[in-house]
Tab-separated table of N, CA and C in Angstrom:
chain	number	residue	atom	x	y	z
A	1	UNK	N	16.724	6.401	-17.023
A	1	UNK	CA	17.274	5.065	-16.925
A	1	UNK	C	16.155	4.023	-16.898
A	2	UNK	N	15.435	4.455	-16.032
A	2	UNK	CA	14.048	3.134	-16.075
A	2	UNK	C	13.334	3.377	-16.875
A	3	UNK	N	13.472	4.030	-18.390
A	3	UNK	CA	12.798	3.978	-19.159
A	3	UNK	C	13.136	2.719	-20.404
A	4	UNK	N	14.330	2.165	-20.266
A	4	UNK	CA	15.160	1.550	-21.195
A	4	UNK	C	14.815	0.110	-20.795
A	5	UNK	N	14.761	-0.256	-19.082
A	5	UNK	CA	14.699	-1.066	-18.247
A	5	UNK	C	13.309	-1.550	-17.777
A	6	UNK	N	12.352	-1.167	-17.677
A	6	UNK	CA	11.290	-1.302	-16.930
A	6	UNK	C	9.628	-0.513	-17.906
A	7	UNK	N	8.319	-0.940	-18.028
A	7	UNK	CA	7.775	-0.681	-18.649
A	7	UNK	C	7.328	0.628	-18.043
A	8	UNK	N	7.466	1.255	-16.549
A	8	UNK	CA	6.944	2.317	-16.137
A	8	UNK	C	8.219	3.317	-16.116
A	9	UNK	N	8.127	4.678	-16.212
A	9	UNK	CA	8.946	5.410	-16.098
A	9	UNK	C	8.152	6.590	-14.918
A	10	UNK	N	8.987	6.434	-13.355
A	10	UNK	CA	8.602	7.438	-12.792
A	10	UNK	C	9.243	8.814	-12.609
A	11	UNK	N	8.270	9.909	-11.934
A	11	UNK	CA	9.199	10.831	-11.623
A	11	UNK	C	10.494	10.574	-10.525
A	12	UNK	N	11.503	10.875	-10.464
A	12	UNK	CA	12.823	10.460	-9.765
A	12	UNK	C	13.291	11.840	-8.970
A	13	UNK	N	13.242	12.020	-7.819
A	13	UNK	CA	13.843	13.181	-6.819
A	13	UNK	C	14.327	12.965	-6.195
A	14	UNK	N	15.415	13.980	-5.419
A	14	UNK	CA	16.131	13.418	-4.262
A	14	UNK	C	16.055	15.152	-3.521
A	15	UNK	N	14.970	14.414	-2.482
A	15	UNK	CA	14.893	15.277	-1.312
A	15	UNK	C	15.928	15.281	-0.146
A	16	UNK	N	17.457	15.410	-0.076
A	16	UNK	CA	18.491	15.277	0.419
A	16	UNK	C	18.116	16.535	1.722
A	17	UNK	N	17.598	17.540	0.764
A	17	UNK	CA	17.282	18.878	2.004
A	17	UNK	C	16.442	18.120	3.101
A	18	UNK	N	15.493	17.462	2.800
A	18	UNK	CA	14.531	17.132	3.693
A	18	UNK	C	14.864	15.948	4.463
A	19	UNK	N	16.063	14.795	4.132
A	19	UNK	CA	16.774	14.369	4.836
A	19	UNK	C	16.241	12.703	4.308
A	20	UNK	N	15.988	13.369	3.132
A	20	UNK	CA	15.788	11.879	2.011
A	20	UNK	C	16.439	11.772	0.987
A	21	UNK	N	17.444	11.353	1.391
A	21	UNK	CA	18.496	11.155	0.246
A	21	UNK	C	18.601	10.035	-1.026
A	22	UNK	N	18.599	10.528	-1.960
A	22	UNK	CA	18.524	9.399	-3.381
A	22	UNK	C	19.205	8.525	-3.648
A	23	UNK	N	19.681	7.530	-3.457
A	23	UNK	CA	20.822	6.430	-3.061
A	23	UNK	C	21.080	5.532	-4.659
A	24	UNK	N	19.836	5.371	-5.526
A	24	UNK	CA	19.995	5.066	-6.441
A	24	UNK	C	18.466	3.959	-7.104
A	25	UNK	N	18.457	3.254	-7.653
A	25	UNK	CA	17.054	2.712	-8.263
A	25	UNK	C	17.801	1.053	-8.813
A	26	UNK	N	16.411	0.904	-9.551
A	26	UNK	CA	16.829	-0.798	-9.605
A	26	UNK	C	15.626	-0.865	-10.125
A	27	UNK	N	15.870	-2.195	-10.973
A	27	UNK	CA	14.333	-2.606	-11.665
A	27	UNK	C	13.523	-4.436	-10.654
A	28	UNK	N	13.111	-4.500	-10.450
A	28	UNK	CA	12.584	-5.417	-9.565
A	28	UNK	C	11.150	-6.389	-9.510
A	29	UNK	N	10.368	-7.521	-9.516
A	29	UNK	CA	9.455	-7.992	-9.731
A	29	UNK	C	8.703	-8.086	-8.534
A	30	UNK	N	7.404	-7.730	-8.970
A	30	UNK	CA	6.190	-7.972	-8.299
A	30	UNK	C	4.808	-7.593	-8.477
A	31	UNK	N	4.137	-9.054	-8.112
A	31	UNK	CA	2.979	-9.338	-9.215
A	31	UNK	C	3.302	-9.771	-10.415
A	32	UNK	N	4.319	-10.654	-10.677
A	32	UNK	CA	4.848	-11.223	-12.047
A	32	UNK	C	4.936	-9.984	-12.956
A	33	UNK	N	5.529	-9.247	-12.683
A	33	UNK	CA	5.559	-7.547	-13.162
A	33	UNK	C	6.830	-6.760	-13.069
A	34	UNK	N	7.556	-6.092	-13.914
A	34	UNK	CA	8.544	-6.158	-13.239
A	34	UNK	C	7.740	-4.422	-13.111
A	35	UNK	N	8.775	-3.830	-11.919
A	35	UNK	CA	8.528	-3.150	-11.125
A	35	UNK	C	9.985	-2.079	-10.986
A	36	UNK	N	9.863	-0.825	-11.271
A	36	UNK	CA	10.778	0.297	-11.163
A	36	UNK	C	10.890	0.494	-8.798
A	37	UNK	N	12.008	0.532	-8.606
A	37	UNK	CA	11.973	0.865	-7.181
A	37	UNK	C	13.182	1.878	-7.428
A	38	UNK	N	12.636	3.161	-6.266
A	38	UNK	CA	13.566	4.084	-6.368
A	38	UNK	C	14.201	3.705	-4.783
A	39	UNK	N	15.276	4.084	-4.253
A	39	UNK	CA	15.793	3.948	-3.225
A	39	UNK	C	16.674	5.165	-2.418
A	40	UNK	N	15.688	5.380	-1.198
A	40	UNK	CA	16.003	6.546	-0.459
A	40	UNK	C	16.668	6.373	0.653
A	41	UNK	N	17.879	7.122	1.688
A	41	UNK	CA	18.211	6.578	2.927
A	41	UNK	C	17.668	7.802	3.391
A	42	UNK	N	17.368	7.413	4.974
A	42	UNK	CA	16.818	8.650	5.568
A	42	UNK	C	17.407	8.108	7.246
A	43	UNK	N	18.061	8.656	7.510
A	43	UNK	CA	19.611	8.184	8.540
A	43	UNK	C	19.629	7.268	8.298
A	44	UNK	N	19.224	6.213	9.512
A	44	UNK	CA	19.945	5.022	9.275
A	44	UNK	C	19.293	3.830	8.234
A	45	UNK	N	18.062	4.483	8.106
A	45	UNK	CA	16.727	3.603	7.199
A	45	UNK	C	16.860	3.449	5.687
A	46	UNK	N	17.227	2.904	5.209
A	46	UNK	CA	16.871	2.509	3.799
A	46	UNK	C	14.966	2.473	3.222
A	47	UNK	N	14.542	3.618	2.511
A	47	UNK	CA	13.226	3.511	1.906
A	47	UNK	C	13.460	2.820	1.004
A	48	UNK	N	12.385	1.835	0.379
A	48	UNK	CA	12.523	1.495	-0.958
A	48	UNK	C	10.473	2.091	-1.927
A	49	UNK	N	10.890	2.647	-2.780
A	49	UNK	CA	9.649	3.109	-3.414
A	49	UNK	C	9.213	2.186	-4.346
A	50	UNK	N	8.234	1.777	-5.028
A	50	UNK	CA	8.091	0.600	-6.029
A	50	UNK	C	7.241	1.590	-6.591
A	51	UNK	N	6.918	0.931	-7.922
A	51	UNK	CA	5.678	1.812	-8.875
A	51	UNK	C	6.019	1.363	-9.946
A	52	UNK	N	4.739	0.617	-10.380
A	52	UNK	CA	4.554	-0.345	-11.766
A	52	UNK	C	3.046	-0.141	-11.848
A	53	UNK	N	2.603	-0.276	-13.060
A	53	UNK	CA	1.437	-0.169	-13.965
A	53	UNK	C	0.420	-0.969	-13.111
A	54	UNK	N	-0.704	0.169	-13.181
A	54	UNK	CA	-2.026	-0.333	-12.600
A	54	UNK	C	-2.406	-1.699	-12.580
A	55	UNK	N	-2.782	-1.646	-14.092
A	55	UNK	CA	-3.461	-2.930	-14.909
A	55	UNK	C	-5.343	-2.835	-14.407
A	56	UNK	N	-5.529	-2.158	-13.474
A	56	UNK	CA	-7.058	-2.511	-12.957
A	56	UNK	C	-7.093	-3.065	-11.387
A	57	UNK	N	-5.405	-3.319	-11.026
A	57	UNK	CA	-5.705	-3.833	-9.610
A	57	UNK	C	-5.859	-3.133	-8.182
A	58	UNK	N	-6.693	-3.393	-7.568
A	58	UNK	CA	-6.591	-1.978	-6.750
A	58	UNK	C	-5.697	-3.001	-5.091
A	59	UNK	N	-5.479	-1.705	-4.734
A	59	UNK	CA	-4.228	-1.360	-3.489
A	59	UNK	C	-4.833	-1.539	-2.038
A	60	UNK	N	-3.772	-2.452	-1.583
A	60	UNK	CA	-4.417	-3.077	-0.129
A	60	UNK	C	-3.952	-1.743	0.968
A	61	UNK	N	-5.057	-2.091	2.000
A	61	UNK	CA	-4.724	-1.116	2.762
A	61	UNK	C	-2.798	-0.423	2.882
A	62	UNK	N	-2.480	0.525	3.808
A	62	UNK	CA	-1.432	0.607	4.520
A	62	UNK	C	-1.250	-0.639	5.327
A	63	UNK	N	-0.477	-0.978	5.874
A	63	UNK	CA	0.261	-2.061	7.056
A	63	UNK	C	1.680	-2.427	7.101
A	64	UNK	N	1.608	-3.345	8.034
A	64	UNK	CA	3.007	-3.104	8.736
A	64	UNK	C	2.851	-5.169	8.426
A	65	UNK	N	4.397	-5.147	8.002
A	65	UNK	CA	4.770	-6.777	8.597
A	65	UNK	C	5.861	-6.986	8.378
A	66	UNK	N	6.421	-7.806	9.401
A	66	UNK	CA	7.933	-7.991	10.070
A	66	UNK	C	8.403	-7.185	10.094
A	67	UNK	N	7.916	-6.098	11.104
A	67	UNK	CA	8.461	-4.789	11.130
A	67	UNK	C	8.976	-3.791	10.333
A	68	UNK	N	8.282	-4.318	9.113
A	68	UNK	CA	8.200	-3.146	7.567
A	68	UNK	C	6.857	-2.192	7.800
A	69	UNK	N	7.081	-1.385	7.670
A	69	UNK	CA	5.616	-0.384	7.281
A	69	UNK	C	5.808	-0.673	5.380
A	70	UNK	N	3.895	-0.638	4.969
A	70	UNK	CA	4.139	-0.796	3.515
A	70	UNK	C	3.202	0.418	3.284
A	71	UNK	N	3.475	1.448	2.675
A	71	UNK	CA	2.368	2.867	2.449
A	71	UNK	C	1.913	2.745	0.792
A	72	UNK	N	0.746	2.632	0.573
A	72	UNK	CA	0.241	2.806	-0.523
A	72	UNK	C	-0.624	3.586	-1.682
A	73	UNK	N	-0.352	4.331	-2.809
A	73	UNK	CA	-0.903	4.828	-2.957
A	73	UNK	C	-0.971	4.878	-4.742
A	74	UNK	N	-1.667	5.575	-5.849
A	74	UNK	CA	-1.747	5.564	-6.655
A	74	UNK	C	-1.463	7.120	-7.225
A	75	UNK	N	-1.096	7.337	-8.627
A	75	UNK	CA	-1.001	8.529	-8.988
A	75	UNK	C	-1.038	8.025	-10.834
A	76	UNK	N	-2.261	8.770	-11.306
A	76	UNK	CA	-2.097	8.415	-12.768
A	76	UNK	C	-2.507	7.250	-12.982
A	77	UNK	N	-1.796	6.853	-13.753
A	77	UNK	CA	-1.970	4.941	-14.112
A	77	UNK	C	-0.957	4.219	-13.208
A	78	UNK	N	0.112	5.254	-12.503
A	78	UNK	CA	1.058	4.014	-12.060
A	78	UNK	C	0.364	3.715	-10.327
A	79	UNK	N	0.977	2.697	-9.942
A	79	UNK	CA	0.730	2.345	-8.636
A	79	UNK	C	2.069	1.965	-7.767
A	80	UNK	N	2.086	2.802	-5.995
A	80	UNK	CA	3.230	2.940	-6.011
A	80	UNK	C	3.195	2.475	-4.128
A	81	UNK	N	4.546	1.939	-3.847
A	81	UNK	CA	4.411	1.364	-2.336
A	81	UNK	C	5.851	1.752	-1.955
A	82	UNK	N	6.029	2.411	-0.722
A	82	UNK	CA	6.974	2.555	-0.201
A	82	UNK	C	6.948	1.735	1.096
A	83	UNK	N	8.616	0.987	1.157
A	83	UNK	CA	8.413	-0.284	2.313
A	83	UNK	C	10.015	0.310	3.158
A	84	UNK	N	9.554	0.726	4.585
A	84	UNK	CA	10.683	0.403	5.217
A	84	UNK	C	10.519	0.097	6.555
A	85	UNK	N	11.579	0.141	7.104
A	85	UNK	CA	11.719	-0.243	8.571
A	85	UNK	C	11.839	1.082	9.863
A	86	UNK	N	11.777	2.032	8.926
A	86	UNK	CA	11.743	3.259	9.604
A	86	UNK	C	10.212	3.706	10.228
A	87	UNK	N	10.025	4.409	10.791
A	87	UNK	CA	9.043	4.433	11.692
A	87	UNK	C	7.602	5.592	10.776
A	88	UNK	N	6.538	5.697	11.072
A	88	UNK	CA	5.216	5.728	10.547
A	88	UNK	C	5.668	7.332	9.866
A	89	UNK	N	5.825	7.781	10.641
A	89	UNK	CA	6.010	9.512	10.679
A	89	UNK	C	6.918	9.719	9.957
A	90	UNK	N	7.896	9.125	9.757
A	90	UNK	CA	8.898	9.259	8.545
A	90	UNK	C	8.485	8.606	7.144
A	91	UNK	N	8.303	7.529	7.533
A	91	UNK	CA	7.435	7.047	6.145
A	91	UNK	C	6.314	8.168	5.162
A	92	UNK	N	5.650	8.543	6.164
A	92	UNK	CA	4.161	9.307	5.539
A	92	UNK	C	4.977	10.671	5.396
A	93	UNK	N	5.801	11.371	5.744
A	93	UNK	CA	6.653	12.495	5.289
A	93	UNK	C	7.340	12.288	3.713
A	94	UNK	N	7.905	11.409	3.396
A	94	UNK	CA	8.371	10.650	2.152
A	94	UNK	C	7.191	10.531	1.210
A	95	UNK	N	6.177	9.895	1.355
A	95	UNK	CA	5.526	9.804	0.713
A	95	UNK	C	4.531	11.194	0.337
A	96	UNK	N	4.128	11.965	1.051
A	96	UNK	CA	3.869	13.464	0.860
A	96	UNK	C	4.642	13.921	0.074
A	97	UNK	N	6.164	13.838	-0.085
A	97	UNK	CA	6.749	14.558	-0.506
A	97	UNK	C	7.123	14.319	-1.950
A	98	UNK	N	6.971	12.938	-2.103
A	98	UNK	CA	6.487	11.737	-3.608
A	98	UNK	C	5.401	12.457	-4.077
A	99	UNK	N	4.047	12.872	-3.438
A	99	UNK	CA	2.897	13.046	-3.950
A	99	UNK	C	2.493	14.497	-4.571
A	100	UNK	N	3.625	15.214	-4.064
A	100	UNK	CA	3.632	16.701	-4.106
A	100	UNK	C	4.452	16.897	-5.440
């Protein structure tokens, strides 16, 4: 689907066993870019994943604001941020499991 929609096409999973469930995706802007986000619930938390084309820019630390955690990381050419309100340890489990 986000191949039709969006200039990046990522890999798409739904770790439901692991208690990350695949809720659905959306195409979205940022960095005047538009931007593929996949969307995970994990109980009551809504993840949202982003991942759009490098270009050369590199990735600000991890951090937290208004009580979002933002986790960052790269794979390939794409570049990719998962933002939620769920807590550190769940976040960095998700994203392991993205990276794997």
């Amino acid at each position: 689907w986000f191949a039709g929609h969006v200039e990046v096409s990522p890999a798409v999973a739904d770790f439901a066993a692991q208690g990350y469930t695949l809720t659905g995706g959306r195409v979205d802007s940022l960095r005047q870019q538009r931007a593929a986000v996949v969307v995970y619930q994990h109980g009551a938390h809504v993840i949202n994943v982003f991942s759009w084309a490098g270009n050369g820019h590199s990735l600000p630390a991890n951090a937290t604001r208004s009580g979002y955690h933002l986790a960052f990381w790269q794979a390939g050419d794409l570049q990719y941020c998962a933002i939620s309100d769920t807590g550190w340890d769940e976040l960095d489990a998700l994203v392991r499991l993205l990276r794997e």
